[in-house]
Short mmCIF file of C-alpha atoms and ligand atoms in Angstrom, two decimals:
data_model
loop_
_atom_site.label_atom_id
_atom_site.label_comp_id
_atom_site.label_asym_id
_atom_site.label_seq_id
_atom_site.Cartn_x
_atom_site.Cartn_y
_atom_site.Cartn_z
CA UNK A 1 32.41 -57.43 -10.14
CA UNK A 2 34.10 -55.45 -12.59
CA UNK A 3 33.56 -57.22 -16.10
CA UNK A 4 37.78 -57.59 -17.60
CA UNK A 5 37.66 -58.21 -21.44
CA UNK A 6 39.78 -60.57 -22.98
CA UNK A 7 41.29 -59.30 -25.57
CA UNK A 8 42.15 -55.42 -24.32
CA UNK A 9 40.42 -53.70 -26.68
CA UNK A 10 40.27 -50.01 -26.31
CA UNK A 11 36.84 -49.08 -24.23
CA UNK A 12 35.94 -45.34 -23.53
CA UNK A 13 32.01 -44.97 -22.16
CA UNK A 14 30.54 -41.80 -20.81
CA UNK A 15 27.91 -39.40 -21.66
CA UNK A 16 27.34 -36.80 -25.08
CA UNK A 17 27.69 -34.06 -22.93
CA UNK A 18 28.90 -33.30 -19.54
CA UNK A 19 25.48 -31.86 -18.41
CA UNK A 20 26.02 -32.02 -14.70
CA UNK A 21 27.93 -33.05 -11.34
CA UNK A 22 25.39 -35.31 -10.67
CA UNK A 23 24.66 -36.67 -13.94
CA UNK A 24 29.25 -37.53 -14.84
CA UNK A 25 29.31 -38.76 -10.99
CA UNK A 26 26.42 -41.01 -11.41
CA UNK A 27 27.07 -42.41 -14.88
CA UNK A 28 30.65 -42.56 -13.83
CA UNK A 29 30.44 -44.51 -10.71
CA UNK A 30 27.67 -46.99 -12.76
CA UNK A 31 30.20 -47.78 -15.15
CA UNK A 32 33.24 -49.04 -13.28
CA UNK A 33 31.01 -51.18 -10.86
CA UNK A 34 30.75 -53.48 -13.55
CA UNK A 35 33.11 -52.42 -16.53
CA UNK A 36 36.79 -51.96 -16.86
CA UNK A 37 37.48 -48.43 -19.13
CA UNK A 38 40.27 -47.47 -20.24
CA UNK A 39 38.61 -43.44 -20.35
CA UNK A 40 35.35 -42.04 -19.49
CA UNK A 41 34.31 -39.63 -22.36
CA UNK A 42 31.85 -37.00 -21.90
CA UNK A 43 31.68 -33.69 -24.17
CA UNK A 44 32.43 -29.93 -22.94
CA UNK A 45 31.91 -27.79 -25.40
CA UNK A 46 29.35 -29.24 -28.06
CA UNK A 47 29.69 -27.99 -32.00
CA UNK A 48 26.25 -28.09 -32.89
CA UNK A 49 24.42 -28.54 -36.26
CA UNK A 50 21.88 -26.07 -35.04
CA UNK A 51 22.24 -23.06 -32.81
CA UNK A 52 19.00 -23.85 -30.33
CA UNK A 53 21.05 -27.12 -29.66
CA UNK A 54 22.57 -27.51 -25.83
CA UNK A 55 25.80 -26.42 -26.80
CA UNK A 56 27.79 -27.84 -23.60
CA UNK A 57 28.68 -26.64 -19.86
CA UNK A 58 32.65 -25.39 -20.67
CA UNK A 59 34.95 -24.86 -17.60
CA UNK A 60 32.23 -25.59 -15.09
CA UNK A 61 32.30 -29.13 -16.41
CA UNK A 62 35.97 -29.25 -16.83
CA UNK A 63 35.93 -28.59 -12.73
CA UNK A 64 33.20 -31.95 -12.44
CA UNK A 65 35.18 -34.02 -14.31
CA UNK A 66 38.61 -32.80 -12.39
CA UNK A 67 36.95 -33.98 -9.54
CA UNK A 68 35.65 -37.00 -10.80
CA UNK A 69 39.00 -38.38 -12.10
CA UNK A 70 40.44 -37.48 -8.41
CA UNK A 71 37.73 -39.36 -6.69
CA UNK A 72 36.99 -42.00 -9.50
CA UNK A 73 40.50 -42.47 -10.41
CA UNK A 74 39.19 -42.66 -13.96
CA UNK A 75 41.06 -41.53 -16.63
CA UNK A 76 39.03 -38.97 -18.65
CA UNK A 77 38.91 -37.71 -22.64
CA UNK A 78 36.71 -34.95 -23.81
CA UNK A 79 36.42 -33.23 -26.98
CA UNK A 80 38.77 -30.12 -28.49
CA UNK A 81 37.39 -27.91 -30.70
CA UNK A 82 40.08 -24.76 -30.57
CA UNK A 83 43.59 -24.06 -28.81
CA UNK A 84 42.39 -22.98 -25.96
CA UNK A 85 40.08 -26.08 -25.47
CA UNK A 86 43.65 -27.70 -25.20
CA UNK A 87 45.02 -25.64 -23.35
CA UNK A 88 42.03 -25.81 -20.52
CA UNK A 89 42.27 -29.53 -21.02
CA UNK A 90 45.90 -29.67 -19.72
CA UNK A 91 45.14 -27.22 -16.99
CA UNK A 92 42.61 -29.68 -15.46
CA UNK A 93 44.33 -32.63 -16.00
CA UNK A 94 42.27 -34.36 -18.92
CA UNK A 95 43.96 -37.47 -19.87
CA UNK A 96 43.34 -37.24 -23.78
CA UNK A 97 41.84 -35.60 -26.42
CA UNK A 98 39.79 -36.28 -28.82
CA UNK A 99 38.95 -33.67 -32.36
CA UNK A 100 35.31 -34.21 -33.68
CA UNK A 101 34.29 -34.64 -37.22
CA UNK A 102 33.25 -31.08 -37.68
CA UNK A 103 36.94 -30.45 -36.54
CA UNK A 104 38.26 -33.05 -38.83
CA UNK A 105 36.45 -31.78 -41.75
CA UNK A 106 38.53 -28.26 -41.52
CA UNK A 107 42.18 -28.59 -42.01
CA UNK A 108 42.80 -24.83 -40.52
CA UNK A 109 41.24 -25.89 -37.23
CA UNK A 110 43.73 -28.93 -37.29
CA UNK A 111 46.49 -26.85 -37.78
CA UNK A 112 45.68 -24.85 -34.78
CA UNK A 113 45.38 -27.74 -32.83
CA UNK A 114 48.64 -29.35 -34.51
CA UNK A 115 50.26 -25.75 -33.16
CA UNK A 116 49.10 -25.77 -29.50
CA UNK A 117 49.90 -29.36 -29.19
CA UNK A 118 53.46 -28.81 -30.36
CA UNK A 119 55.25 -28.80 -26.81
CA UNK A 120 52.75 -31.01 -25.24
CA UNK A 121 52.56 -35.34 -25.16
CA UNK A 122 48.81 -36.02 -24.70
CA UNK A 123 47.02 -39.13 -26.66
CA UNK A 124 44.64 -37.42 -29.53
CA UNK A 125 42.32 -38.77 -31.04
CA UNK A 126 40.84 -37.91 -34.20
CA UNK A 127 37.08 -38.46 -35.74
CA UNK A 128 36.92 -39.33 -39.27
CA UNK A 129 35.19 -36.21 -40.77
CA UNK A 130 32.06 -36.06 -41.45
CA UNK A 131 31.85 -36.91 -45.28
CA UNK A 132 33.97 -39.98 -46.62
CA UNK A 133 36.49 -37.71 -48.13
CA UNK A 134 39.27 -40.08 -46.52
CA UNK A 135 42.08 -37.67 -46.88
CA UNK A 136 41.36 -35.17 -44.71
CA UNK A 137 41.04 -37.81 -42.07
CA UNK A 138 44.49 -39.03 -43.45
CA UNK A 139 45.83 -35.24 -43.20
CA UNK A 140 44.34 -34.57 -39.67
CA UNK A 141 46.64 -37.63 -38.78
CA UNK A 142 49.63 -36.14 -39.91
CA UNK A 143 49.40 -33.06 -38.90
CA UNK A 144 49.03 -34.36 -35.40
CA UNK A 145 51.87 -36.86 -35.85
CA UNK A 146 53.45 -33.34 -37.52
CA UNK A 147 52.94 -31.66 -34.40
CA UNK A 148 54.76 -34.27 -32.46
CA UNK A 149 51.95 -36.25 -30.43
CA UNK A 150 53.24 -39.79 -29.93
CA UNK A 151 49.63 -41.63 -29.36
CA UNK A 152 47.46 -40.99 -31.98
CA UNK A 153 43.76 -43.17 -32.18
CA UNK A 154 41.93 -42.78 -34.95
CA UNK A 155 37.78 -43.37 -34.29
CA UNK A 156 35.60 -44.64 -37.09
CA UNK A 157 32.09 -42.80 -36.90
CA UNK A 158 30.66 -42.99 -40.19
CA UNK A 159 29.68 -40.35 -42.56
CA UNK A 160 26.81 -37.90 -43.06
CA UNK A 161 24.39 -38.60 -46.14
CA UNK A 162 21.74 -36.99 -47.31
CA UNK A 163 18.00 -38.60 -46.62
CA UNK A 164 16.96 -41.21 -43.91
CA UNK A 165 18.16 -44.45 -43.94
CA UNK A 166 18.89 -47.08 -40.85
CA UNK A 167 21.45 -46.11 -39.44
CA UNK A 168 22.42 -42.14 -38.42
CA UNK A 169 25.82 -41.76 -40.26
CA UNK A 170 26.94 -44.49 -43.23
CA UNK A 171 29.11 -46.98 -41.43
CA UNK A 172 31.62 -47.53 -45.30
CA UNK A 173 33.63 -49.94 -43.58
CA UNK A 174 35.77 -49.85 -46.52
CA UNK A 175 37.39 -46.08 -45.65
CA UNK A 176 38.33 -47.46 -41.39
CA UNK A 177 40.21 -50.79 -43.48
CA UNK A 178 41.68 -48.24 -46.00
CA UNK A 179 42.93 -46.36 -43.17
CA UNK A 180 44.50 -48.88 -41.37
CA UNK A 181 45.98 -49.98 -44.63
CA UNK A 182 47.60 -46.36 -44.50
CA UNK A 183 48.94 -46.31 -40.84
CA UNK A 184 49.00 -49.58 -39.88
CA UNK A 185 50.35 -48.89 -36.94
CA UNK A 186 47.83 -46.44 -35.43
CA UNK A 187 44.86 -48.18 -33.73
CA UNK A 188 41.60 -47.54 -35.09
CA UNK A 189 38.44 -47.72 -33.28
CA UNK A 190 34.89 -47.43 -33.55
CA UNK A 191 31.98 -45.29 -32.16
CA UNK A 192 28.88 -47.07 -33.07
CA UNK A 193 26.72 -44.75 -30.95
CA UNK A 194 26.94 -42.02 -33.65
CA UNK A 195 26.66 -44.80 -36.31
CA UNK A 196 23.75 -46.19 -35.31
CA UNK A 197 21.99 -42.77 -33.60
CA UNK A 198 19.58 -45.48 -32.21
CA UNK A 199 20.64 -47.65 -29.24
CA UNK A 200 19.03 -50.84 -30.72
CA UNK A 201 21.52 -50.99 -33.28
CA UNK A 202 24.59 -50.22 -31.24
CA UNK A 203 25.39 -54.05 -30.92
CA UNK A 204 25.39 -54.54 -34.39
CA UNK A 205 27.82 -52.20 -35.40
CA UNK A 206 29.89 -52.83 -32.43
CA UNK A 207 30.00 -56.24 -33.68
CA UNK A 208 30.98 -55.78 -37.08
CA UNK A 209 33.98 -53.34 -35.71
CA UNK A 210 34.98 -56.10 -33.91
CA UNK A 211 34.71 -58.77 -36.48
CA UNK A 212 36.96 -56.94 -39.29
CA UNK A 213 39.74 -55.88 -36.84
CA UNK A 214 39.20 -52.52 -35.31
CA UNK A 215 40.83 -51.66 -31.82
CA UNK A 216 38.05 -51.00 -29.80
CA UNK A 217 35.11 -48.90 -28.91
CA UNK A 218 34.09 -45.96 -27.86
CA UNK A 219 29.90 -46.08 -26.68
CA UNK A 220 27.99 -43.09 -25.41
CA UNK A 221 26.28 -44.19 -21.61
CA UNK A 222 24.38 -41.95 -19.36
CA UNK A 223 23.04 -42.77 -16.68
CA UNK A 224 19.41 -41.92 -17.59
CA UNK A 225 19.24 -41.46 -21.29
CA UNK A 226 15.57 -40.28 -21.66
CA UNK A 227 16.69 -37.11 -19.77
CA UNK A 228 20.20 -36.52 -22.21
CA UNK A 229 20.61 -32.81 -23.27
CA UNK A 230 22.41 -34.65 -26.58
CA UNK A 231 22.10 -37.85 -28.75
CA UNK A 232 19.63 -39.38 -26.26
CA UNK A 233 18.34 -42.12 -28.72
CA UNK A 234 21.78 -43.36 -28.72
CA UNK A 235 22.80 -43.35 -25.37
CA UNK A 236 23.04 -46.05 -23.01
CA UNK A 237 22.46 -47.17 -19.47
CA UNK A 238 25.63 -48.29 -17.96
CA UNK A 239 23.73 -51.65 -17.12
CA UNK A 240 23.16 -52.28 -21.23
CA UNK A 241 26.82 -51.27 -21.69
CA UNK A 242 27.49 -54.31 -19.32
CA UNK A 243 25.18 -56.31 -21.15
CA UNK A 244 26.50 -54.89 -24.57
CA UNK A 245 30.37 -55.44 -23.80
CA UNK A 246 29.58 -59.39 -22.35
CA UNK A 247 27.72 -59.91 -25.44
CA UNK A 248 30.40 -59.09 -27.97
CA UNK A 249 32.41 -61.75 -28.97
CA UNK A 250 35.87 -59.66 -29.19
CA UNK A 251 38.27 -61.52 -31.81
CA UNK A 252 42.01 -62.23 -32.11
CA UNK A 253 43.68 -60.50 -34.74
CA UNK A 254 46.23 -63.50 -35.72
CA UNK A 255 46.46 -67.02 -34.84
CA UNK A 256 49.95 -68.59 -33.27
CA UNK A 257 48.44 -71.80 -34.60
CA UNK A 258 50.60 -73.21 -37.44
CA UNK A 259 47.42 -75.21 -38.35
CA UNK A 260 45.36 -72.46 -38.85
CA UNK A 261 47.85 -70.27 -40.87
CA UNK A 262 48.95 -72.85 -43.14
CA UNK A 263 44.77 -73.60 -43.82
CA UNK A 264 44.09 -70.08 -44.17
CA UNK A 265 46.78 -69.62 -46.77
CA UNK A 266 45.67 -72.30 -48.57
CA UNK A 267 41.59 -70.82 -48.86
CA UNK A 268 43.65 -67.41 -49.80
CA UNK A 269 45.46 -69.21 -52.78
CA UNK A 270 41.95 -70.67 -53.77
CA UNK A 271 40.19 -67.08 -53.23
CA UNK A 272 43.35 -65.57 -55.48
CA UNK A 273 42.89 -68.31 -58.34
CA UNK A 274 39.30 -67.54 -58.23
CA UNK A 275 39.82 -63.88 -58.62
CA UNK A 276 41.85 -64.21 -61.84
CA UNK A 277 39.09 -66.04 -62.94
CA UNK A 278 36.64 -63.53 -62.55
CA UNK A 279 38.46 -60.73 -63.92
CA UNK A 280 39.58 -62.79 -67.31
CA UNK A 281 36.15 -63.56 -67.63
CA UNK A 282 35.05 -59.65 -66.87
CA UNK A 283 37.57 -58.77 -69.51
CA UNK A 284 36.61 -61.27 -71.88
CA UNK A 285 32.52 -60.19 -71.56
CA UNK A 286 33.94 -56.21 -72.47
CA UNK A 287 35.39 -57.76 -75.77
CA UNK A 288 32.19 -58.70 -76.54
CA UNK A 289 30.85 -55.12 -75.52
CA UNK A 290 32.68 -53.30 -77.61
CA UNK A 291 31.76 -55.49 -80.60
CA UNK A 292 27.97 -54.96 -79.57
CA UNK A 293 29.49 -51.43 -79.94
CA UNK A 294 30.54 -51.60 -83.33
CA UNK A 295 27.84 -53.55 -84.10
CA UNK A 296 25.21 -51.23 -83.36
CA UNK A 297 27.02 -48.06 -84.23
CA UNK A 298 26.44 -49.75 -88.27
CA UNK A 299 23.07 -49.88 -87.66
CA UNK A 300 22.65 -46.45 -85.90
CA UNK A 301 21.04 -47.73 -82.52
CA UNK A 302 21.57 -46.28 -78.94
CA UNK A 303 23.95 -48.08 -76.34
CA UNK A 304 21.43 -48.15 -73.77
CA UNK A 305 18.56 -50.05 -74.16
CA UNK A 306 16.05 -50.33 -71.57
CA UNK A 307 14.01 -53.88 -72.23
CA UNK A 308 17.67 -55.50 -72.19
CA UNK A 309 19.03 -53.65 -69.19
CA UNK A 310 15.39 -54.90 -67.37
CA UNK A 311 15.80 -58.60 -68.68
CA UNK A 312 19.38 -58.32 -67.80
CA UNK A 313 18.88 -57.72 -63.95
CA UNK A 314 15.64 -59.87 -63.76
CA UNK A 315 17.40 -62.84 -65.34
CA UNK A 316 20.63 -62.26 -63.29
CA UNK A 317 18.84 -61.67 -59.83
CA UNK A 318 16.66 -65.50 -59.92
CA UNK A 319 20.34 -66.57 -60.91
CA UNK A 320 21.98 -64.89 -57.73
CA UNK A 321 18.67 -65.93 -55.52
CA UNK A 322 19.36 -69.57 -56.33
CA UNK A 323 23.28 -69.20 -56.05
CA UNK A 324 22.18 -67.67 -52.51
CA UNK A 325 24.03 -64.24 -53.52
CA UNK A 326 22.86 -61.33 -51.68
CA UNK A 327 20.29 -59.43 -53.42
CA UNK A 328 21.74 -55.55 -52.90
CA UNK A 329 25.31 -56.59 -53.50
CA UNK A 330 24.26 -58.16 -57.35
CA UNK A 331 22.69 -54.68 -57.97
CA UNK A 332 25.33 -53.07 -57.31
CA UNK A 333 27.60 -55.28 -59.04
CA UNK A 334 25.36 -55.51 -61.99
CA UNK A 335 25.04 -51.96 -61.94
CA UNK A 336 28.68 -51.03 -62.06
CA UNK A 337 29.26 -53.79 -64.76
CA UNK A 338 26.04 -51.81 -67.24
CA UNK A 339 27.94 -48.31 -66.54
CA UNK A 340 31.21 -49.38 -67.26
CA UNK A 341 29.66 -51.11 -70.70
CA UNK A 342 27.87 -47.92 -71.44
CA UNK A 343 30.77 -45.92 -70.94
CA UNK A 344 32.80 -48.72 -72.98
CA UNK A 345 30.15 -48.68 -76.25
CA UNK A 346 30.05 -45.25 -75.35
CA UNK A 347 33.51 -44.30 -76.42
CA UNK A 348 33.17 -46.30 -79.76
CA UNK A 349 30.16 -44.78 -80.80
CA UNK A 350 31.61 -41.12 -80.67
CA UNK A 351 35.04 -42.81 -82.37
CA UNK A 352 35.64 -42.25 -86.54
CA UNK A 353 35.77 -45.24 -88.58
CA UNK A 354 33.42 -47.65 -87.31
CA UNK A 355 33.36 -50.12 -90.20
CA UNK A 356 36.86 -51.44 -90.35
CA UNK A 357 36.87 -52.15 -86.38
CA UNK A 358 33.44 -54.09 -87.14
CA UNK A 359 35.29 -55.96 -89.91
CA UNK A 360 38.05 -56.72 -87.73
CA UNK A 361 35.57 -58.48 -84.88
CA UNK A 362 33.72 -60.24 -88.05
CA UNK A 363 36.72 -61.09 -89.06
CA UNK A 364 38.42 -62.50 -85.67
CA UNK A 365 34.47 -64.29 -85.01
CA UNK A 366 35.04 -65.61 -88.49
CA UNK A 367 38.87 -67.09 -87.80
CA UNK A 368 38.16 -68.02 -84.23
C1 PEP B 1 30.44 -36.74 -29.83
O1 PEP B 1 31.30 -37.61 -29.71
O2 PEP B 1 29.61 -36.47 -28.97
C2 PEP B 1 30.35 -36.02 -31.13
C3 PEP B 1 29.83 -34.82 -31.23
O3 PEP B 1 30.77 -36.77 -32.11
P1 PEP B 1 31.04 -36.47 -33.68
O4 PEP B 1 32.16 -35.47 -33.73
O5 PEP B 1 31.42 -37.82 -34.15
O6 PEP B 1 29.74 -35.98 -34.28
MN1 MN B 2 27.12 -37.40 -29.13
#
């Protein structure tokens, strides 16, 4: 039984790499006994970080997967690096295209592509590149749209950083929403396999996509993963893609319910009243910076001072505990808040005339 999702979300599944006949025909025929794709993905030529890396079969594999679509009737996407990848793509038939991060990243390679795909209507898709530098993804777009391609997907695959952390690339959810903020009309979905770079947090990530709107997913699947020339921490069986896809809970992007639009405006007046809130208070807290500033630029003393930067975040953290405020996001907050009131006192300290502002703030304390 093939498993139909409800809500027609983009799905493309399929290997790294396209290491062999047996390997696309296998993972292939796995798939669609229990999923419905809309592509089967699997990589040709493979830009590398390193050069002892498997670097991909080329034409031999664009003859596999020829066949396979023929046989399978499975429509298939691989990666384009240069012109002629495009051009060998159309010659056997590939049913889209997708440009990688490394590709992303370069906006000369886009161009070529942009060029080759001038006279040509194939769906492209195009990686975010690989640091969060958001408008080269946004001028990769146009220059596709530029070139005249009428289906354009964007795919969210998070961002290189520096160190180990959880996950493989920095999910940022913030840069996918900014993007669709940008072309709201392009869909944008998600490859969590290159997110997470482990399969046990593929669902995860999958699930978040799905719960703040992107268009669907795109998961790397082979049929034996242990023996994957590429990424085989992240790959998955077919069987766990099966699992994976019945265990998302795919979401609707609107309601028709009158009920539940007229509700949810009223929570967003509440969340906009409360937001006013917060920033008059924010701005009212920097008045009192700045007289701190004056303050201590009378008496000679430093704007940052350890001891109350230390008592600050202790104090504020028990605070957030007991509000039930997540622990890393008051950091952060608190953080930016103490660098913006540096840079705040900052600026006074290096400013002329410090006594008459200090007057005026006794003076308004005074009157007030
Ligand atoms: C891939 O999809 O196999 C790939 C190389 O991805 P990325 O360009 O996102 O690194
Ligand atoms: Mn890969």
């Amino acid at each position: 039984m093939t498993l139909k999702l409800k809500h027609n979300p983009i799905i493309i599944a399929g290997p790294c790499s396209a290491e062999s006949r047996e390997q696309l025909f296998q993972t292939a025929k796995q798939i669609i006994q229990s999923v419905s794709i809309d592509y089967f993905r699997a990589g040709v030529w493979k830009p590398r970080t390193r050069p002892s890396s498997f670097e991909g079969k080329g034409i031999e594999a664009l003859q596999w997967l020829y066949e396979l679509k023929n046989e399978l009737k499975l429509p298939i996407c691989i990666e384009v690096i240069q012109p002629q990848h495009v051009e060998l793509a159309l010659k056997y038939n590939i049913d889209a295209i997708w440009i990688g991060a490394r590709t992303t990243t370069n906006p000369y390679s886009v161009n070529e592509l942009a060029q080759t795909l001038q006279s040509v209507q194939i769906p492209v898709m195009i990686k975010n590149p690989m640091h969060p530098e958001i408008k080269l993804w946004i001028g990769a777009i146009e220059r596709i749209i530029n070139s005249g391609i009428q289906e354009v997907i964007a795919i969210h695959r998070g961002f290189y950083y520096y160190g180990n952390e959880k996950y493989r690339n920095k999910p940022l959810w913030q840069v996918p929403l900014e993007l669709k903020t940008i072309f709201p009309d392009i869909p944008v979905i998600c490859d969590p396999s290159h997110i997470a770079g482990k399969k046990e947090y593929i669902f995860e990530i999958a699930q978040k996509a799905m719960n703040i709107g992107l268009n669907g997913l795109m998961i790397e699947t082979h049929f034996n993963p242990s023996i994957a020339l590429s990424d085989k921490d992240q790959q998955i069986t077919p069987d766990e893609l099966k699992e994976l896809l019945n265990k998302i809970k795919f979401l609707n992007n609107n309601s028709s319910d009158p009920i539940f639009e007229n509700t949810l405006q009223n929570l967003r007046q509440i969340i906009d009243e409360i937001d006013e809130d917060v920033l008059t208070l924010l701005s009212k807290r920097f008045d009192i910076v700045k007289q701190i500033a004056y303050y201590k630029k009378n008496h000679n003393v430093t704007a940052f001072q350890l001891s109350r930067w230390k008592d600050i975040l202790k104090s504020r953290k028990n605070l957030a505990k007991e509000l039930q405020i997540n622990d890393t996001f008051v950091h952060h907050f608190l953080s930016l808040l103490h660098e913006e009131s540096i840079n705040i006192q900052n600026k006074i300290l290096n400013q002329p005339e410090p006594e008459e502002k200090q007057q005026d703030y006794d003076n308004k304390r005074r009157n007030s």
